[in-house]
mmCIF file of C-alpha atoms in Angstrom:
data_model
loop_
_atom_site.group_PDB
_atom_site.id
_atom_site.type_symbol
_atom_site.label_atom_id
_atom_site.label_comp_id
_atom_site.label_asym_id
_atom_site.label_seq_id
_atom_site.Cartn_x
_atom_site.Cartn_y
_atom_site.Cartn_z
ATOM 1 C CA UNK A 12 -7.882 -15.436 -3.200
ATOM 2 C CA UNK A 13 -10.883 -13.433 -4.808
ATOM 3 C CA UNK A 14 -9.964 -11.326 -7.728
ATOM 4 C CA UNK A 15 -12.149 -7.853 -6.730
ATOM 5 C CA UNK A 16 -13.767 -6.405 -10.203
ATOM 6 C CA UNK A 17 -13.471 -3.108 -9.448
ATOM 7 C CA UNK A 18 -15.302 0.024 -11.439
ATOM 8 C CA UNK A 19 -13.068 2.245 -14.046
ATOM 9 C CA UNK A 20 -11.272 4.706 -11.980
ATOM 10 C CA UNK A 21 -9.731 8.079 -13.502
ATOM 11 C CA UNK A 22 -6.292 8.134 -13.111
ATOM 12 C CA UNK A 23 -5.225 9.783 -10.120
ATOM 13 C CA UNK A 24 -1.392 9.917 -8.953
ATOM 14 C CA UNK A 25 -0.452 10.294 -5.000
ATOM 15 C CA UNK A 26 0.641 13.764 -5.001
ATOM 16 C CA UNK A 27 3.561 14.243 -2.184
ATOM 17 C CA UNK A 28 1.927 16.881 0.800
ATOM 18 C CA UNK A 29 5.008 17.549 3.062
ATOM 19 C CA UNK A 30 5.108 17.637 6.579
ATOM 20 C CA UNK A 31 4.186 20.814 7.564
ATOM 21 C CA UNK A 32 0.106 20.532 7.791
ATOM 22 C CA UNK A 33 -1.827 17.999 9.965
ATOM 23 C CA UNK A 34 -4.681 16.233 8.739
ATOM 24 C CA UNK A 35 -8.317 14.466 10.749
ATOM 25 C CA UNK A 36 -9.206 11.728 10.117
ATOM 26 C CA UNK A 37 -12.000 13.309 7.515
ATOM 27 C CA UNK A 38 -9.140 14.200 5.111
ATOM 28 C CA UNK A 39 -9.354 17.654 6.123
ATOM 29 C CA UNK A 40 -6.379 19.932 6.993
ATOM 30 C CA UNK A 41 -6.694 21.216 10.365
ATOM 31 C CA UNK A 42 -4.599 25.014 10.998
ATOM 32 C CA UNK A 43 -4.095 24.269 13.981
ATOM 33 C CA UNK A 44 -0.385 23.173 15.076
ATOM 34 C CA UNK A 45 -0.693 19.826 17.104
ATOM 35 C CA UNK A 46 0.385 19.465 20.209
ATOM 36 C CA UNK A 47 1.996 16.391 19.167
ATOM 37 C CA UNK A 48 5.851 15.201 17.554
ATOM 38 C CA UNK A 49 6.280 13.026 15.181
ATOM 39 C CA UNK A 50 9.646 12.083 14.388
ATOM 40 C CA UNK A 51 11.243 9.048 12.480
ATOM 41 C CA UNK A 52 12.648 6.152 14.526
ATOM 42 C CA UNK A 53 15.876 5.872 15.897
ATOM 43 C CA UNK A 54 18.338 3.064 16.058
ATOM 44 C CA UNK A 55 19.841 4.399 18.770
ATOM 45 C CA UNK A 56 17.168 4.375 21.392
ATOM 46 C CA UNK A 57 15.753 0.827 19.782
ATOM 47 C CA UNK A 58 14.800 -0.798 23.714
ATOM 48 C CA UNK A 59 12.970 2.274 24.608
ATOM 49 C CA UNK A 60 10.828 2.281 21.191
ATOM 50 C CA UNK A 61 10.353 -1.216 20.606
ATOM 51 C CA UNK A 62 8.841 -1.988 23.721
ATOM 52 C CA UNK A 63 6.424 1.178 23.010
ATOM 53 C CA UNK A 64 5.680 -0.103 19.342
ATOM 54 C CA UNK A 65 5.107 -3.714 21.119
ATOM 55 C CA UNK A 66 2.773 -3.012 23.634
ATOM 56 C CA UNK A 67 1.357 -0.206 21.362
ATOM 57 C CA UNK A 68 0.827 -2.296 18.378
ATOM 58 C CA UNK A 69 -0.109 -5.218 20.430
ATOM 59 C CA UNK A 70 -3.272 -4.094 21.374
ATOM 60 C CA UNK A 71 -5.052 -3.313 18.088
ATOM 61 C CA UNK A 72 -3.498 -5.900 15.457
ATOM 62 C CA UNK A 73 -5.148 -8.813 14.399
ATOM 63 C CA UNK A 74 -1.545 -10.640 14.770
ATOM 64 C CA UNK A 75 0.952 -11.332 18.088
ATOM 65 C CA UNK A 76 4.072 -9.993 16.862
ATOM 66 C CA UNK A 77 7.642 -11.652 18.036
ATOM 67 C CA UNK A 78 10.281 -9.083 19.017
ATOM 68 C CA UNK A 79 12.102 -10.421 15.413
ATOM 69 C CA UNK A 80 9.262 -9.181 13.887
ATOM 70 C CA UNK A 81 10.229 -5.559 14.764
ATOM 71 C CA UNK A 82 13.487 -6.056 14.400
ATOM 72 C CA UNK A 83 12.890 -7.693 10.898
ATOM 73 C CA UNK A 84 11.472 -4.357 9.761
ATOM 74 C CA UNK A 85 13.743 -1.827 12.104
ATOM 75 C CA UNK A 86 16.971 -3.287 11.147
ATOM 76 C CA UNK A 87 17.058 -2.564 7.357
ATOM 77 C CA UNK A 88 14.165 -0.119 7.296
ATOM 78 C CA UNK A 89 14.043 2.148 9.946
ATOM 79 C CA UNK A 90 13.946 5.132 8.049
ATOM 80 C CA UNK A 91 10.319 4.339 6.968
ATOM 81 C CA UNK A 92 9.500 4.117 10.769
ATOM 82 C CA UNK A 93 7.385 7.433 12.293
ATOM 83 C CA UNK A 94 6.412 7.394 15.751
ATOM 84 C CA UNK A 95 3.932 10.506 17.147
ATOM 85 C CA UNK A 96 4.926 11.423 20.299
ATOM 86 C CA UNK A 97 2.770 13.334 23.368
ATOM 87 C CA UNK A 98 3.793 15.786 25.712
ATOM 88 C CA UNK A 99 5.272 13.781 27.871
ATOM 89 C CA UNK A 100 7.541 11.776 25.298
ATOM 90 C CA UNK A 101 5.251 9.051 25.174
ATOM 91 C CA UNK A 102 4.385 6.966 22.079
ATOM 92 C CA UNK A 103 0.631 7.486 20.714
ATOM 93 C CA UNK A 104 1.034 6.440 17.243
ATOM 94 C CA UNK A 105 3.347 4.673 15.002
ATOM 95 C CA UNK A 106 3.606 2.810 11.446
ATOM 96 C CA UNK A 107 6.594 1.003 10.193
ATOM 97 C CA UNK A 108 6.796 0.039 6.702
ATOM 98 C CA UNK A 109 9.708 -1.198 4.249
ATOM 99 C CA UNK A 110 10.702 -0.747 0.950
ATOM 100 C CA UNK A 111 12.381 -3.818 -2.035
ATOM 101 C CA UNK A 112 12.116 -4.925 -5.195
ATOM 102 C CA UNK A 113 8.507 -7.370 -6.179
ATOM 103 C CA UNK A 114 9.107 -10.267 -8.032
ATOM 104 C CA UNK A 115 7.447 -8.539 -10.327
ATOM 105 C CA UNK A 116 9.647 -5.516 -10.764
ATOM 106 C CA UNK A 117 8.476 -2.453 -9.217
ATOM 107 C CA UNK A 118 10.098 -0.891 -6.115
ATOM 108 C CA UNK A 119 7.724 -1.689 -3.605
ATOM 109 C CA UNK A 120 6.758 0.110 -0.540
ATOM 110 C CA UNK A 121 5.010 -2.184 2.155
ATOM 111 C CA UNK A 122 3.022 -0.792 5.082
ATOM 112 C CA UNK A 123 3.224 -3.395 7.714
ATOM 113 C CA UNK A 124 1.735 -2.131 10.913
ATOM 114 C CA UNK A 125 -0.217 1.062 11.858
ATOM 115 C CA UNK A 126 -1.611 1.817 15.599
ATOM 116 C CA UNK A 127 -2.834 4.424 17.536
ATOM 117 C CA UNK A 128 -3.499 4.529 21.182
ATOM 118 C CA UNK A 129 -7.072 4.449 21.951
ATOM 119 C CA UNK A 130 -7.886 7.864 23.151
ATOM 120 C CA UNK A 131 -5.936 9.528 20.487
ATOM 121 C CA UNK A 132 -8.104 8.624 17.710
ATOM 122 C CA UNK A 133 -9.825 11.304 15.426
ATOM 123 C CA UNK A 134 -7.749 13.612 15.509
ATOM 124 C CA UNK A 135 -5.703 12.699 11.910
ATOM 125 C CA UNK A 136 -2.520 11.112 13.234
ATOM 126 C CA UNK A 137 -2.645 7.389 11.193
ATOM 127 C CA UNK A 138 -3.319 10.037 8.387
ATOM 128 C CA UNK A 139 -0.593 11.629 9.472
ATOM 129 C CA UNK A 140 2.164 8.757 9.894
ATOM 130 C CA UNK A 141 0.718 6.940 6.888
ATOM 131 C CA UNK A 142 1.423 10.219 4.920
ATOM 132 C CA UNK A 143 5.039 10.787 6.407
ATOM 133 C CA UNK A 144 5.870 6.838 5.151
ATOM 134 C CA UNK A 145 4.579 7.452 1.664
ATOM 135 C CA UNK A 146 6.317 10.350 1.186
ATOM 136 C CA UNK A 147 9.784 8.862 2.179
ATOM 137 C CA UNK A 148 8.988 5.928 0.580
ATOM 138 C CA UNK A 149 8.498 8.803 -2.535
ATOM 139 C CA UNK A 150 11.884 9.889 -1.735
ATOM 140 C CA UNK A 151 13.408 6.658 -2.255
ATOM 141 C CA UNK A 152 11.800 6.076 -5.783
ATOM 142 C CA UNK A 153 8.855 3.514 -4.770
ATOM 143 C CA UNK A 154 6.664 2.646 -7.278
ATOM 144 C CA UNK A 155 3.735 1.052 -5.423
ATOM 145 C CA UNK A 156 2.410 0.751 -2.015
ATOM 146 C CA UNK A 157 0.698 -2.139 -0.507
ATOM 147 C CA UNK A 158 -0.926 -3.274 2.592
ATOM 148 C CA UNK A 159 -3.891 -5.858 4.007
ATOM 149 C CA UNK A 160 -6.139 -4.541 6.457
ATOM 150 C CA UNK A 161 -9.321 -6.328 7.951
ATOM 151 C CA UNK A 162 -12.482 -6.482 5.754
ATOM 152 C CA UNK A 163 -14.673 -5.391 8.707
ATOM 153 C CA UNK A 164 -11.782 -2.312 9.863
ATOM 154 C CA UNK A 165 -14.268 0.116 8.032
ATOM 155 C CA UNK A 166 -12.269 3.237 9.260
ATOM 156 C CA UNK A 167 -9.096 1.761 8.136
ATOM 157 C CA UNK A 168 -10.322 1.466 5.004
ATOM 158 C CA UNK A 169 -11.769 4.786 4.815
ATOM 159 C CA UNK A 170 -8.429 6.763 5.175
ATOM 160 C CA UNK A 171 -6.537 4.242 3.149
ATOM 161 C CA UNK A 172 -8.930 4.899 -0.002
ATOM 162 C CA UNK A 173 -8.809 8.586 0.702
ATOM 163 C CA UNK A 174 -4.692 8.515 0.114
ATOM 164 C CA UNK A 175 -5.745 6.852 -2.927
ATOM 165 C CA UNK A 176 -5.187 3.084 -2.166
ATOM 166 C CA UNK A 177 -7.346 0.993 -4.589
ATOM 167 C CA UNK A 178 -8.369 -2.676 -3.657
ATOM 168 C CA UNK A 179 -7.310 -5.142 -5.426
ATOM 169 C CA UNK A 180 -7.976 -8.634 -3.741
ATOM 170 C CA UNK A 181 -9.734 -10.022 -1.296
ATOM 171 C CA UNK A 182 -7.814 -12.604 0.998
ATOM 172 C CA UNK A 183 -10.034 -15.059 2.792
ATOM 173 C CA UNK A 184 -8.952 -16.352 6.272
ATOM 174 C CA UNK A 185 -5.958 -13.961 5.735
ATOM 175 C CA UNK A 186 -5.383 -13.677 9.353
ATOM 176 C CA UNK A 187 -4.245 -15.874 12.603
ATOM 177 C CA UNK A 188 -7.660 -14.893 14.151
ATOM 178 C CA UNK A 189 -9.732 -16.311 10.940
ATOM 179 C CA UNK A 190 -10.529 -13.035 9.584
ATOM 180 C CA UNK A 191 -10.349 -12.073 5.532
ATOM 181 C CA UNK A 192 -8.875 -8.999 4.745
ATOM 182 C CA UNK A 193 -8.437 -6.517 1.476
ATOM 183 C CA UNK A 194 -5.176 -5.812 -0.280
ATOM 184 C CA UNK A 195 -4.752 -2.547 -1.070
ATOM 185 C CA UNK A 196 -2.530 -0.478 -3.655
ATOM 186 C CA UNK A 197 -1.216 2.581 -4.216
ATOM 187 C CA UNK A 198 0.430 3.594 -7.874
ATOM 188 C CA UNK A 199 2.663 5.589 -7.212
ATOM 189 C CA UNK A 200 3.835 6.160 -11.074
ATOM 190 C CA UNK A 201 2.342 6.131 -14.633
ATOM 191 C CA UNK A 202 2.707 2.529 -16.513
ATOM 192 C CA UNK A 203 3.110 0.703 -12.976
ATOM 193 C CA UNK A 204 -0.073 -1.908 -12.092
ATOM 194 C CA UNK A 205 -3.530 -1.198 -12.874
ATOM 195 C CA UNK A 206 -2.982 2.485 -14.004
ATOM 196 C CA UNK A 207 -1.114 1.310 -17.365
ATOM 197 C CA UNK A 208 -3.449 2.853 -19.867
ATOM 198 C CA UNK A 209 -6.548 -0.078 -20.653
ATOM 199 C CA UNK A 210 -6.025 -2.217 -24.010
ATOM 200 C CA UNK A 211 -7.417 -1.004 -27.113
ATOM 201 C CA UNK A 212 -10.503 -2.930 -28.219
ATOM 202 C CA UNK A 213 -9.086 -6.047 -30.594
ATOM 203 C CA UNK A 214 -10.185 -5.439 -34.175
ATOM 204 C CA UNK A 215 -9.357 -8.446 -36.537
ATOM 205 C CA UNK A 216 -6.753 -7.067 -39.356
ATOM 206 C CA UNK A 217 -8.099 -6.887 -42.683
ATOM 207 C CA UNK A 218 -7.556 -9.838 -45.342
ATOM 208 C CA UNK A 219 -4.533 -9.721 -47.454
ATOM 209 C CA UNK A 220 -4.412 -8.400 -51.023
ATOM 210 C CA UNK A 221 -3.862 -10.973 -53.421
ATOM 211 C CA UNK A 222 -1.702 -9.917 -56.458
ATOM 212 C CA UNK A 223 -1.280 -13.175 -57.678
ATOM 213 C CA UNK A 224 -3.128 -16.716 -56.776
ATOM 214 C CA UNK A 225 -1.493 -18.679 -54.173
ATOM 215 C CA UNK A 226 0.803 -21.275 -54.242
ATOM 216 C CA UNK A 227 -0.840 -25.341 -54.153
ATOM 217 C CA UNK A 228 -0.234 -27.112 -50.540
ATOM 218 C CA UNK A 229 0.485 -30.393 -50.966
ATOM 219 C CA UNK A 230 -1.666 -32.867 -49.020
ATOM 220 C CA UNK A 231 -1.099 -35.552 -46.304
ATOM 221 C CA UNK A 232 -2.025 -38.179 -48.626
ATOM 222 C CA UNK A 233 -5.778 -37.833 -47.979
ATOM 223 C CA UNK A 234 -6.520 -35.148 -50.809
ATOM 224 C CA UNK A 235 -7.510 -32.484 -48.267
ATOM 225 C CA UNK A 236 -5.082 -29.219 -48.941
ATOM 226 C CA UNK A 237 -4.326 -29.395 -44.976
#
């Protein structure tokens, strides 16, 4: 693992958008209504979703996902789960994330998997999902968000860093394929990670005031005072 050494950033807070604007993938807000849903996954129609997410998510990650692996997530965090939907009630985008304690401390928010179908690209919806997950993973009190994503998956990178994600190491070999990646963060609150204000400078105290000379130390036998 290679510790990035990163430039002084001002300090910039995630600020919650709602879910009533759509936004390309140039960060822009488009005024347009899209023609597409996006709605939070359901527990209730898990076989019809998971095999979307699978053979969805299948085709752009750097990993082979079990069905576990979906289920892992789905099970106790479904709620961070948004799926866009087309006109004809098929799946064109989806992220799943989850949310627990770090070792650490912080509540933190985890963004596991993000995919859109080919021909849907450009047109905002990862900015659009990843947006929906941070802002319920707002809702439930998170106090950081992190994900990898490949060191050569420039576009990924490019919205990430607009949200406000920050790198913060580099992870060599990080996936099955041999590929390093980036770990990337998002502070979601003042005093959590890397946006705790910087240490002063150290300045060395001044010497004491002596009011009266010091006590003798008694030696070790060799006549030296310690």
């Amino acid at each position: 693992v290679i510790l990035l050494s990163l430039p002084h950033l001002p300090l910039q807070l995630y600020q919650p958008t709602g879910h009533t604007s759509t936004f390309d993938d140039s960060g822009m807000s488009q005024d347009a209504p899209s023609p597409l849903r996006y709605v939070r996954y359901e527990s209730a129609r898990e076989n019809e979703y998971v095999a979307a997410m699978r053979q969805l998510i299948s085709k752009d990650l750097s990993e082979p996902y079990s069905i576990y692996v979906y289920r892992y997530f789905l099970y106790q965090w479904g709620d961070l789960c948004f799926l866009a939907m087309d006109d004809n009630n098929e799946m064109v985008g989806v992220v799943v994330s989850k949310l627990e304690p770090h070792r650490s401390g912080p509540l933190r928010g985890y963004i596991a998997m993000l995919a859109v179908r080919e021909e849907y690209r450009g047109r905002g919806i990862a900015t659009k999902l990843v947006r929906m997950a941070i802002d319920a993973m707002i809702e439930r009190n998170a106090d950081e968000i992190v994900l990898e994503t490949e060191m050569t998956n420039t576009a990924a990178m490019k919205l990430y860093e607009r949200l406000g994600f920050l790198r913060s190491k580099r992870l060599h070999r990080y996936y099955l394929n041999g590929n390093s990646a980036y770990r990337l963060v998002l502070y979601l609150k003042e005093g959590v990670g890397s946006i705790r204000p910087p240490y002063e400078s150290y300045v060395p105290p001044p010497p004491p005031v002596m009011t009266e000379p010091p006590a003798a130390v008694t030696g070790l036998g060799n006549g030296n005072p310690w």
